[in-house]
XYZ file of C-alpha atoms in Angstrom:
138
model
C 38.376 -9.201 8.367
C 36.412 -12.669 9.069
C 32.687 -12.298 10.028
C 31.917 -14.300 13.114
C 29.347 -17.207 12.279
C 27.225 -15.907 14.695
C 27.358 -12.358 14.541
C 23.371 -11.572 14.631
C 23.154 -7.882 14.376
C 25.463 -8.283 11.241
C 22.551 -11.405 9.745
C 20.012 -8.922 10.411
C 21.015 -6.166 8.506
C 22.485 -7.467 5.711
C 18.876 -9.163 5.331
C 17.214 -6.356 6.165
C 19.091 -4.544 3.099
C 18.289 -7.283 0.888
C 14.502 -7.199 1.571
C 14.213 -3.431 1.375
C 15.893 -3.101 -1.862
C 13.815 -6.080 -2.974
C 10.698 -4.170 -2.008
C 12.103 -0.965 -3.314
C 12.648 -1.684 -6.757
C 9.209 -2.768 -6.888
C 7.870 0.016 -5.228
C 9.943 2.953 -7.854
C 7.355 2.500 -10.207
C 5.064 4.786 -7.597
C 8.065 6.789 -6.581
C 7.861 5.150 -3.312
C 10.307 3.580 -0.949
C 9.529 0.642 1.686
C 9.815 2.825 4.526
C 7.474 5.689 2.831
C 4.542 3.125 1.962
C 5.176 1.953 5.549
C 5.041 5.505 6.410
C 1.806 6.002 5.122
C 0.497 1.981 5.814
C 0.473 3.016 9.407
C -1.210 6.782 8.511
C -3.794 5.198 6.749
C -4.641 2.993 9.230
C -4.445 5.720 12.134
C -6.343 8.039 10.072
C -3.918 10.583 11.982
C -1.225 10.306 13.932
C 1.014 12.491 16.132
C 4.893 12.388 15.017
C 5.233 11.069 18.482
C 2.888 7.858 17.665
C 4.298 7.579 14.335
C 7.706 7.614 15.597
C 7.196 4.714 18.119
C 4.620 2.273 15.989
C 7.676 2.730 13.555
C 10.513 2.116 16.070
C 12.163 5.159 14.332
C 13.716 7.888 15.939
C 11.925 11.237 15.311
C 14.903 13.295 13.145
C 14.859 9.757 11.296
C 10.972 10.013 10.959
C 11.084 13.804 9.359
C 13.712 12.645 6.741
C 11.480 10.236 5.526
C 8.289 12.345 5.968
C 10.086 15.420 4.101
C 9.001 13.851 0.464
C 5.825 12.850 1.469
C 4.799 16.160 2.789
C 7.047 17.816 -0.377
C 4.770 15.489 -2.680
C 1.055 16.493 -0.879
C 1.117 12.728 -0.163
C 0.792 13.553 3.650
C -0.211 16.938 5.683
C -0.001 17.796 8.931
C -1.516 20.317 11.076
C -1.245 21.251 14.329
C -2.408 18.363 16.960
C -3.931 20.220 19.859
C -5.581 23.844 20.175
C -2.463 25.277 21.481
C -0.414 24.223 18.598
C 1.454 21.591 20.147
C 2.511 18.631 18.369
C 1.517 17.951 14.850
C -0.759 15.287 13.575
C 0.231 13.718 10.568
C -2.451 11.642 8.271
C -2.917 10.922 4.198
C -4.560 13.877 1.701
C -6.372 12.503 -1.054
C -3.185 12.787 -3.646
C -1.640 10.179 -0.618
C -4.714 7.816 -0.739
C -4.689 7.355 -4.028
C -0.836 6.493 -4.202
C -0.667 4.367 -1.614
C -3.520 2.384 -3.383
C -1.096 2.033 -6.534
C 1.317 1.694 -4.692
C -0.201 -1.402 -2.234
C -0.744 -3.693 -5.865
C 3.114 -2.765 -6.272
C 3.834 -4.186 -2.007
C 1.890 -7.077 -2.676
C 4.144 -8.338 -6.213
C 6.648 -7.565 -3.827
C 5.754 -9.669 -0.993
C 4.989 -12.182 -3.519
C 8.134 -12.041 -5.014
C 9.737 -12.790 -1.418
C 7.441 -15.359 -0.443
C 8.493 -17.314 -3.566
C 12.423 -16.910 -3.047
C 12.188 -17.678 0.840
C 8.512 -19.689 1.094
C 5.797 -18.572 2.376
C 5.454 -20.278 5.225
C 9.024 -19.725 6.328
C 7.906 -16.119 5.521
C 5.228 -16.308 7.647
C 7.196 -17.883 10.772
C 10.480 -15.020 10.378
C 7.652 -12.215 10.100
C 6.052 -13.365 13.648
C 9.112 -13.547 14.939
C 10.580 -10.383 14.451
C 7.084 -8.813 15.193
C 7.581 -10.629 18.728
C 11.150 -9.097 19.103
C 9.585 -5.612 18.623
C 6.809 -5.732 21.037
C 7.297 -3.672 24.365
């Protein structure tokens, strides 16, 4: 089978793999993975969030969402409780045990994104990371 030259979804992914397992080997250290720091990026910028919110801001869909909470919550990285008084939804946000990984893990993100910017430039960096910001926005 030939790949078409101009098969985008296919460029996309097979970058996208690249860059997460580029971030992920410098995030095992931690015991993190890209999408958990992201995970809790977005929490601890929230403060709390509803697995609703989460689930959008992170373009996920919500049984992916859960899969990648599971650890977190497992861990005591992340809690949740229930979001309104009569128990409906459930608002997710950081404990204390999840602040202070995510702050180990953040010097791990940035050797990462260091690491990237010097294989692919930073300012080329800079350019492909507004653009696929624009291609998510609704």
């Amino acid at each position: 089978m030939q790949l078409l030259p101009d098969d985008d979804c296919f460029a996309i992914r097979q970058a996208a793999r690249y860059v997460s397992q580029l971030y992920d080997r410098h995030l095992a250290p931690v015991g993190l993975t890209i999408t958990q720091f992201s995970i809790m990026n977005k929490l601890r910028r929230a403060g709390s969030m509803t697995m609703r919110q989460l689930a959008d801001a992170m373009v996920m869909e919500r049984t992916t969402l859960v899969r990648a909470l599971q650890p977190l919550q497992r861990d005591g990285l992340v809690s949740g409780r229930n979001a309104t008084s009569r128990g409906r939804g459930l608002s997710l946000s950081l404990t204390p045990d999840g602040q202070a990984r995510f702050a180990a893990a953040r010097l791990c993100w940035r050797a990462a994104q260091g690491d990237f910017e010097r294989r692919f430039g930073a300012e080329r960096a800079a350019l492909l990371r507004g653009e696929l910001f624009d291609m998510t926005k609704a």
